[in-house]
PDB file of C-alpha atoms and ligand atoms in Angstrom:
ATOM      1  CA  UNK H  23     128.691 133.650  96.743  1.00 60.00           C
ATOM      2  CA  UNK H  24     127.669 131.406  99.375  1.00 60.00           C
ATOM      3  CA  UNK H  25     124.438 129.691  99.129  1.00 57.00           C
ATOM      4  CA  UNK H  26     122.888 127.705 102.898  1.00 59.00           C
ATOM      5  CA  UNK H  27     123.301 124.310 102.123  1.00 59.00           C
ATOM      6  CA  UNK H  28     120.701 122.053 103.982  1.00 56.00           C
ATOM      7  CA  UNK H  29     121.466 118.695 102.001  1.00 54.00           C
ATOM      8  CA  UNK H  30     123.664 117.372 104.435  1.00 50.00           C
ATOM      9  CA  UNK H  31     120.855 116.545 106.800  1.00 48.00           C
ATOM     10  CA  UNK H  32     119.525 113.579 106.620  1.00 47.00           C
ATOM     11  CA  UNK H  33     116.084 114.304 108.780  1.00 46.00           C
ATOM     12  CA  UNK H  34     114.532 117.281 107.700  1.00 47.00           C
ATOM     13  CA  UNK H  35     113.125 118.954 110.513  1.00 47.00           C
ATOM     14  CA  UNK H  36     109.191 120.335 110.731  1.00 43.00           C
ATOM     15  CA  UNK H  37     109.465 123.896 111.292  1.00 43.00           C
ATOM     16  CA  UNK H  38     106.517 125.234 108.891  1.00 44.00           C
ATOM     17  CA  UNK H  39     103.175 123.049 108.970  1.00 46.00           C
ATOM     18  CA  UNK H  40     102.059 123.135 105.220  1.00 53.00           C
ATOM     19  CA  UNK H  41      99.017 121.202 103.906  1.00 51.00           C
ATOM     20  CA  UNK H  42     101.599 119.197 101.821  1.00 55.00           C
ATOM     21  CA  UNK H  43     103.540 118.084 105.128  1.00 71.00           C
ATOM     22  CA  UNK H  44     100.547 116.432 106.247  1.00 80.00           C
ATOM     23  CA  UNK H  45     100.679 113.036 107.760  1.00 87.00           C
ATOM     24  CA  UNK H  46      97.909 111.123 105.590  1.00 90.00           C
ATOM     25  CA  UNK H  47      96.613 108.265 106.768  1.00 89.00           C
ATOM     26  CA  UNK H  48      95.431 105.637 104.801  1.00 86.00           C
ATOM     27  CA  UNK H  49      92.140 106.172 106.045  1.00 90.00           C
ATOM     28  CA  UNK H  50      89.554 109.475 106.150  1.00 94.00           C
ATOM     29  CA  UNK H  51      91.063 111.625 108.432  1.00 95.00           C
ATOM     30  CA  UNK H  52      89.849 115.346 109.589  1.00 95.00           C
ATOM     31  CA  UNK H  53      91.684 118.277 107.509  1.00 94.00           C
ATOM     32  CA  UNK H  54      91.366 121.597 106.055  1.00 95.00           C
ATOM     33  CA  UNK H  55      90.559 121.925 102.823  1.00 95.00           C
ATOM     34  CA  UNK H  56      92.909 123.904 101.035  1.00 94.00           C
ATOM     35  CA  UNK H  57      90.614 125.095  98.066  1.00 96.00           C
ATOM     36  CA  UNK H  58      87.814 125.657  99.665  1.00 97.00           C
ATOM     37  CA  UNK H  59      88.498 125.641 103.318  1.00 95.00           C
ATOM     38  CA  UNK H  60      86.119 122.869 104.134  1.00 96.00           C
ATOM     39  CA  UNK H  61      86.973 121.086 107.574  1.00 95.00           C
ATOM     40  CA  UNK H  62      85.945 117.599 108.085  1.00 95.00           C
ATOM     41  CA  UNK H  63      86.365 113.885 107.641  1.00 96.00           C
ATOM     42  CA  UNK H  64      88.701 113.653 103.897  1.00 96.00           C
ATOM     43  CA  UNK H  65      87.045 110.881 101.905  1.00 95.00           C
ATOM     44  CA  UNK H  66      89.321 108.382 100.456  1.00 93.00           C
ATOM     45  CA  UNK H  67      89.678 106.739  97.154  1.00 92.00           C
ATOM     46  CA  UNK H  68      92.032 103.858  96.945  1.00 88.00           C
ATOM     47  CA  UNK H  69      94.677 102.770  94.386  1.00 83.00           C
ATOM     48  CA  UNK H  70      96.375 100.237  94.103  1.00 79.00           C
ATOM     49  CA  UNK H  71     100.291 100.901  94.602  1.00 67.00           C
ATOM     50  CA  UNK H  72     103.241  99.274  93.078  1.00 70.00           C
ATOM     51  CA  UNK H  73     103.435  97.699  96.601  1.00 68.00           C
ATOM     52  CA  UNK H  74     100.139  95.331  96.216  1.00 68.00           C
ATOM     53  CA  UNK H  75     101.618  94.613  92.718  1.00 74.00           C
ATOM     54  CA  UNK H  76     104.956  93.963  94.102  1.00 76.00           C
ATOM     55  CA  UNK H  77     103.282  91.526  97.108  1.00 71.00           C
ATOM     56  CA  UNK H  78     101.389  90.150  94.832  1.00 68.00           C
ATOM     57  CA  UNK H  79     104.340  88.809  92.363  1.00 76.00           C
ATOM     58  CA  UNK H  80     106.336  87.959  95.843  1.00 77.00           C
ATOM     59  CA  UNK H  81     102.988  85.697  96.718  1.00 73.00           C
ATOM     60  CA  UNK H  82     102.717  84.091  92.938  1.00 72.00           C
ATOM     61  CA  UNK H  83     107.000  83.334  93.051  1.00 73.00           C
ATOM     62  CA  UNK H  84     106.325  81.623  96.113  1.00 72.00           C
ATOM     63  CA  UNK H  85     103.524  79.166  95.011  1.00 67.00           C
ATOM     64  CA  UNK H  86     100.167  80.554  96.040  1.00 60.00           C
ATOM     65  CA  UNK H  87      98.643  81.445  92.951  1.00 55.00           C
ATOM     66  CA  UNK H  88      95.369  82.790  93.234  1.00 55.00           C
ATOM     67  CA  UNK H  89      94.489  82.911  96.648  1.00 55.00           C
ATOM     68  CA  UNK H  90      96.516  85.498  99.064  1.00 56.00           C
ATOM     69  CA  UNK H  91      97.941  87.379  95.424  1.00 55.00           C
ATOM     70  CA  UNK H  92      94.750  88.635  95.344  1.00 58.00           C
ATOM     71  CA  UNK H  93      95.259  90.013  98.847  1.00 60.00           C
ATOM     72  CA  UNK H  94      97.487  93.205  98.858  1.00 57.00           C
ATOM     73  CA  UNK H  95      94.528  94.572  96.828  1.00 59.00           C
ATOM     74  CA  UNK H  96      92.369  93.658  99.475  1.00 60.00           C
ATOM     75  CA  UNK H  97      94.611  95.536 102.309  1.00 63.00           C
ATOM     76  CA  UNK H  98      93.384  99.114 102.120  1.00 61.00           C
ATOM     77  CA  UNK H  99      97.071 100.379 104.030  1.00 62.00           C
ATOM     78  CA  UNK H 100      98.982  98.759 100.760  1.00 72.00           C
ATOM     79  CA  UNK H 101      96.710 101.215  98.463  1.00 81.00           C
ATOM     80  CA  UNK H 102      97.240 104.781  98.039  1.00 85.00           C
ATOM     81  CA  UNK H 103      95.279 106.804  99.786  1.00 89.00           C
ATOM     82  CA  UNK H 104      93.772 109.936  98.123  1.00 93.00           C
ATOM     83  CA  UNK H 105      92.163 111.852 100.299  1.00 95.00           C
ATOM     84  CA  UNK H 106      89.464 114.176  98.536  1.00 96.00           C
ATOM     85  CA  UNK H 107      87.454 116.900  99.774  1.00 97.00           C
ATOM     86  CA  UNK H 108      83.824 116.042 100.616  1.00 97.00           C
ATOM     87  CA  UNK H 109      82.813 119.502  99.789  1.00 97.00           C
ATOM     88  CA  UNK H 110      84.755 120.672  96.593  1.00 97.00           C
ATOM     89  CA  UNK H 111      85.478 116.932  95.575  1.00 97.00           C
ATOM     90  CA  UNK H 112      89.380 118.245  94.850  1.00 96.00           C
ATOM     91  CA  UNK H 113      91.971 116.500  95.817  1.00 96.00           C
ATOM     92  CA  UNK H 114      93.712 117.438  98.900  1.00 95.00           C
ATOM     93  CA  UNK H 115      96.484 114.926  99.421  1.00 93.00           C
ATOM     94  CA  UNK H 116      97.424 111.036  99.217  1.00 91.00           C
ATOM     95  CA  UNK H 117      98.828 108.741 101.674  1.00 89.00           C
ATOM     96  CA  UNK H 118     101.692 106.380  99.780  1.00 84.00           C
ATOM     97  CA  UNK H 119     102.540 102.879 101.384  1.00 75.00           C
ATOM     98  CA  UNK H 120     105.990 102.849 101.166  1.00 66.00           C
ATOM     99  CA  UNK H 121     106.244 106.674 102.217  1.00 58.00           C
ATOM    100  CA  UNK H 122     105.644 106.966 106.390  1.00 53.00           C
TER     101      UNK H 122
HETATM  102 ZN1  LIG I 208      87.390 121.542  99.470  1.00 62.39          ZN
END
């Protein structure tokens, strides 16, 4: 029994355009709804990623306490992105930092 092994490639190639391979951005970008078929500008809700959190203990071990720690959160492209549908309010994908 042989099963098609695709593991051995590193880049995984973009044969089938699926909602989930979406590029998000990590700001509103036109999509397609996928629960209600809605096309238009995503709206975005920010988080704050393990990447702010991880700037901002880089930016406290190197002396400046309060001032630019605060920043990551301030830098919308260190957030996660969630992009929600204007006109069902579900979620239709998220943009992570440290994922391009
Ligand atoms: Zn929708």
């Amino acid at each position: 029994m042989e099963i098609p092994d695709d593991k051995g490639k590193s880049t995984p190639e973009n044969s089938t355009i699926d909602t989930k391979k979406i590029r998000w951005s990590h700001k509103p970008q036109i999509m397609t709804c996928k629960h209600c078929d809605y096309k238009g500008l995503s709206k975005c809700e920010y988080d704050s990623g393990f990447i702010a959190w991880l700037m901002c203990g880089a930016c406290i071990m190197v002396g400046c306490v309060f001032c630019c720690c605060l920043c990551p959160f301030c830098i919308e492209g260190l957030k996660i992105c969630h992009h929600i549908c204007p006109h069902c309010n579900k979620l239709v994908g998220s943009h992570h930092p440290g994922k391009l």
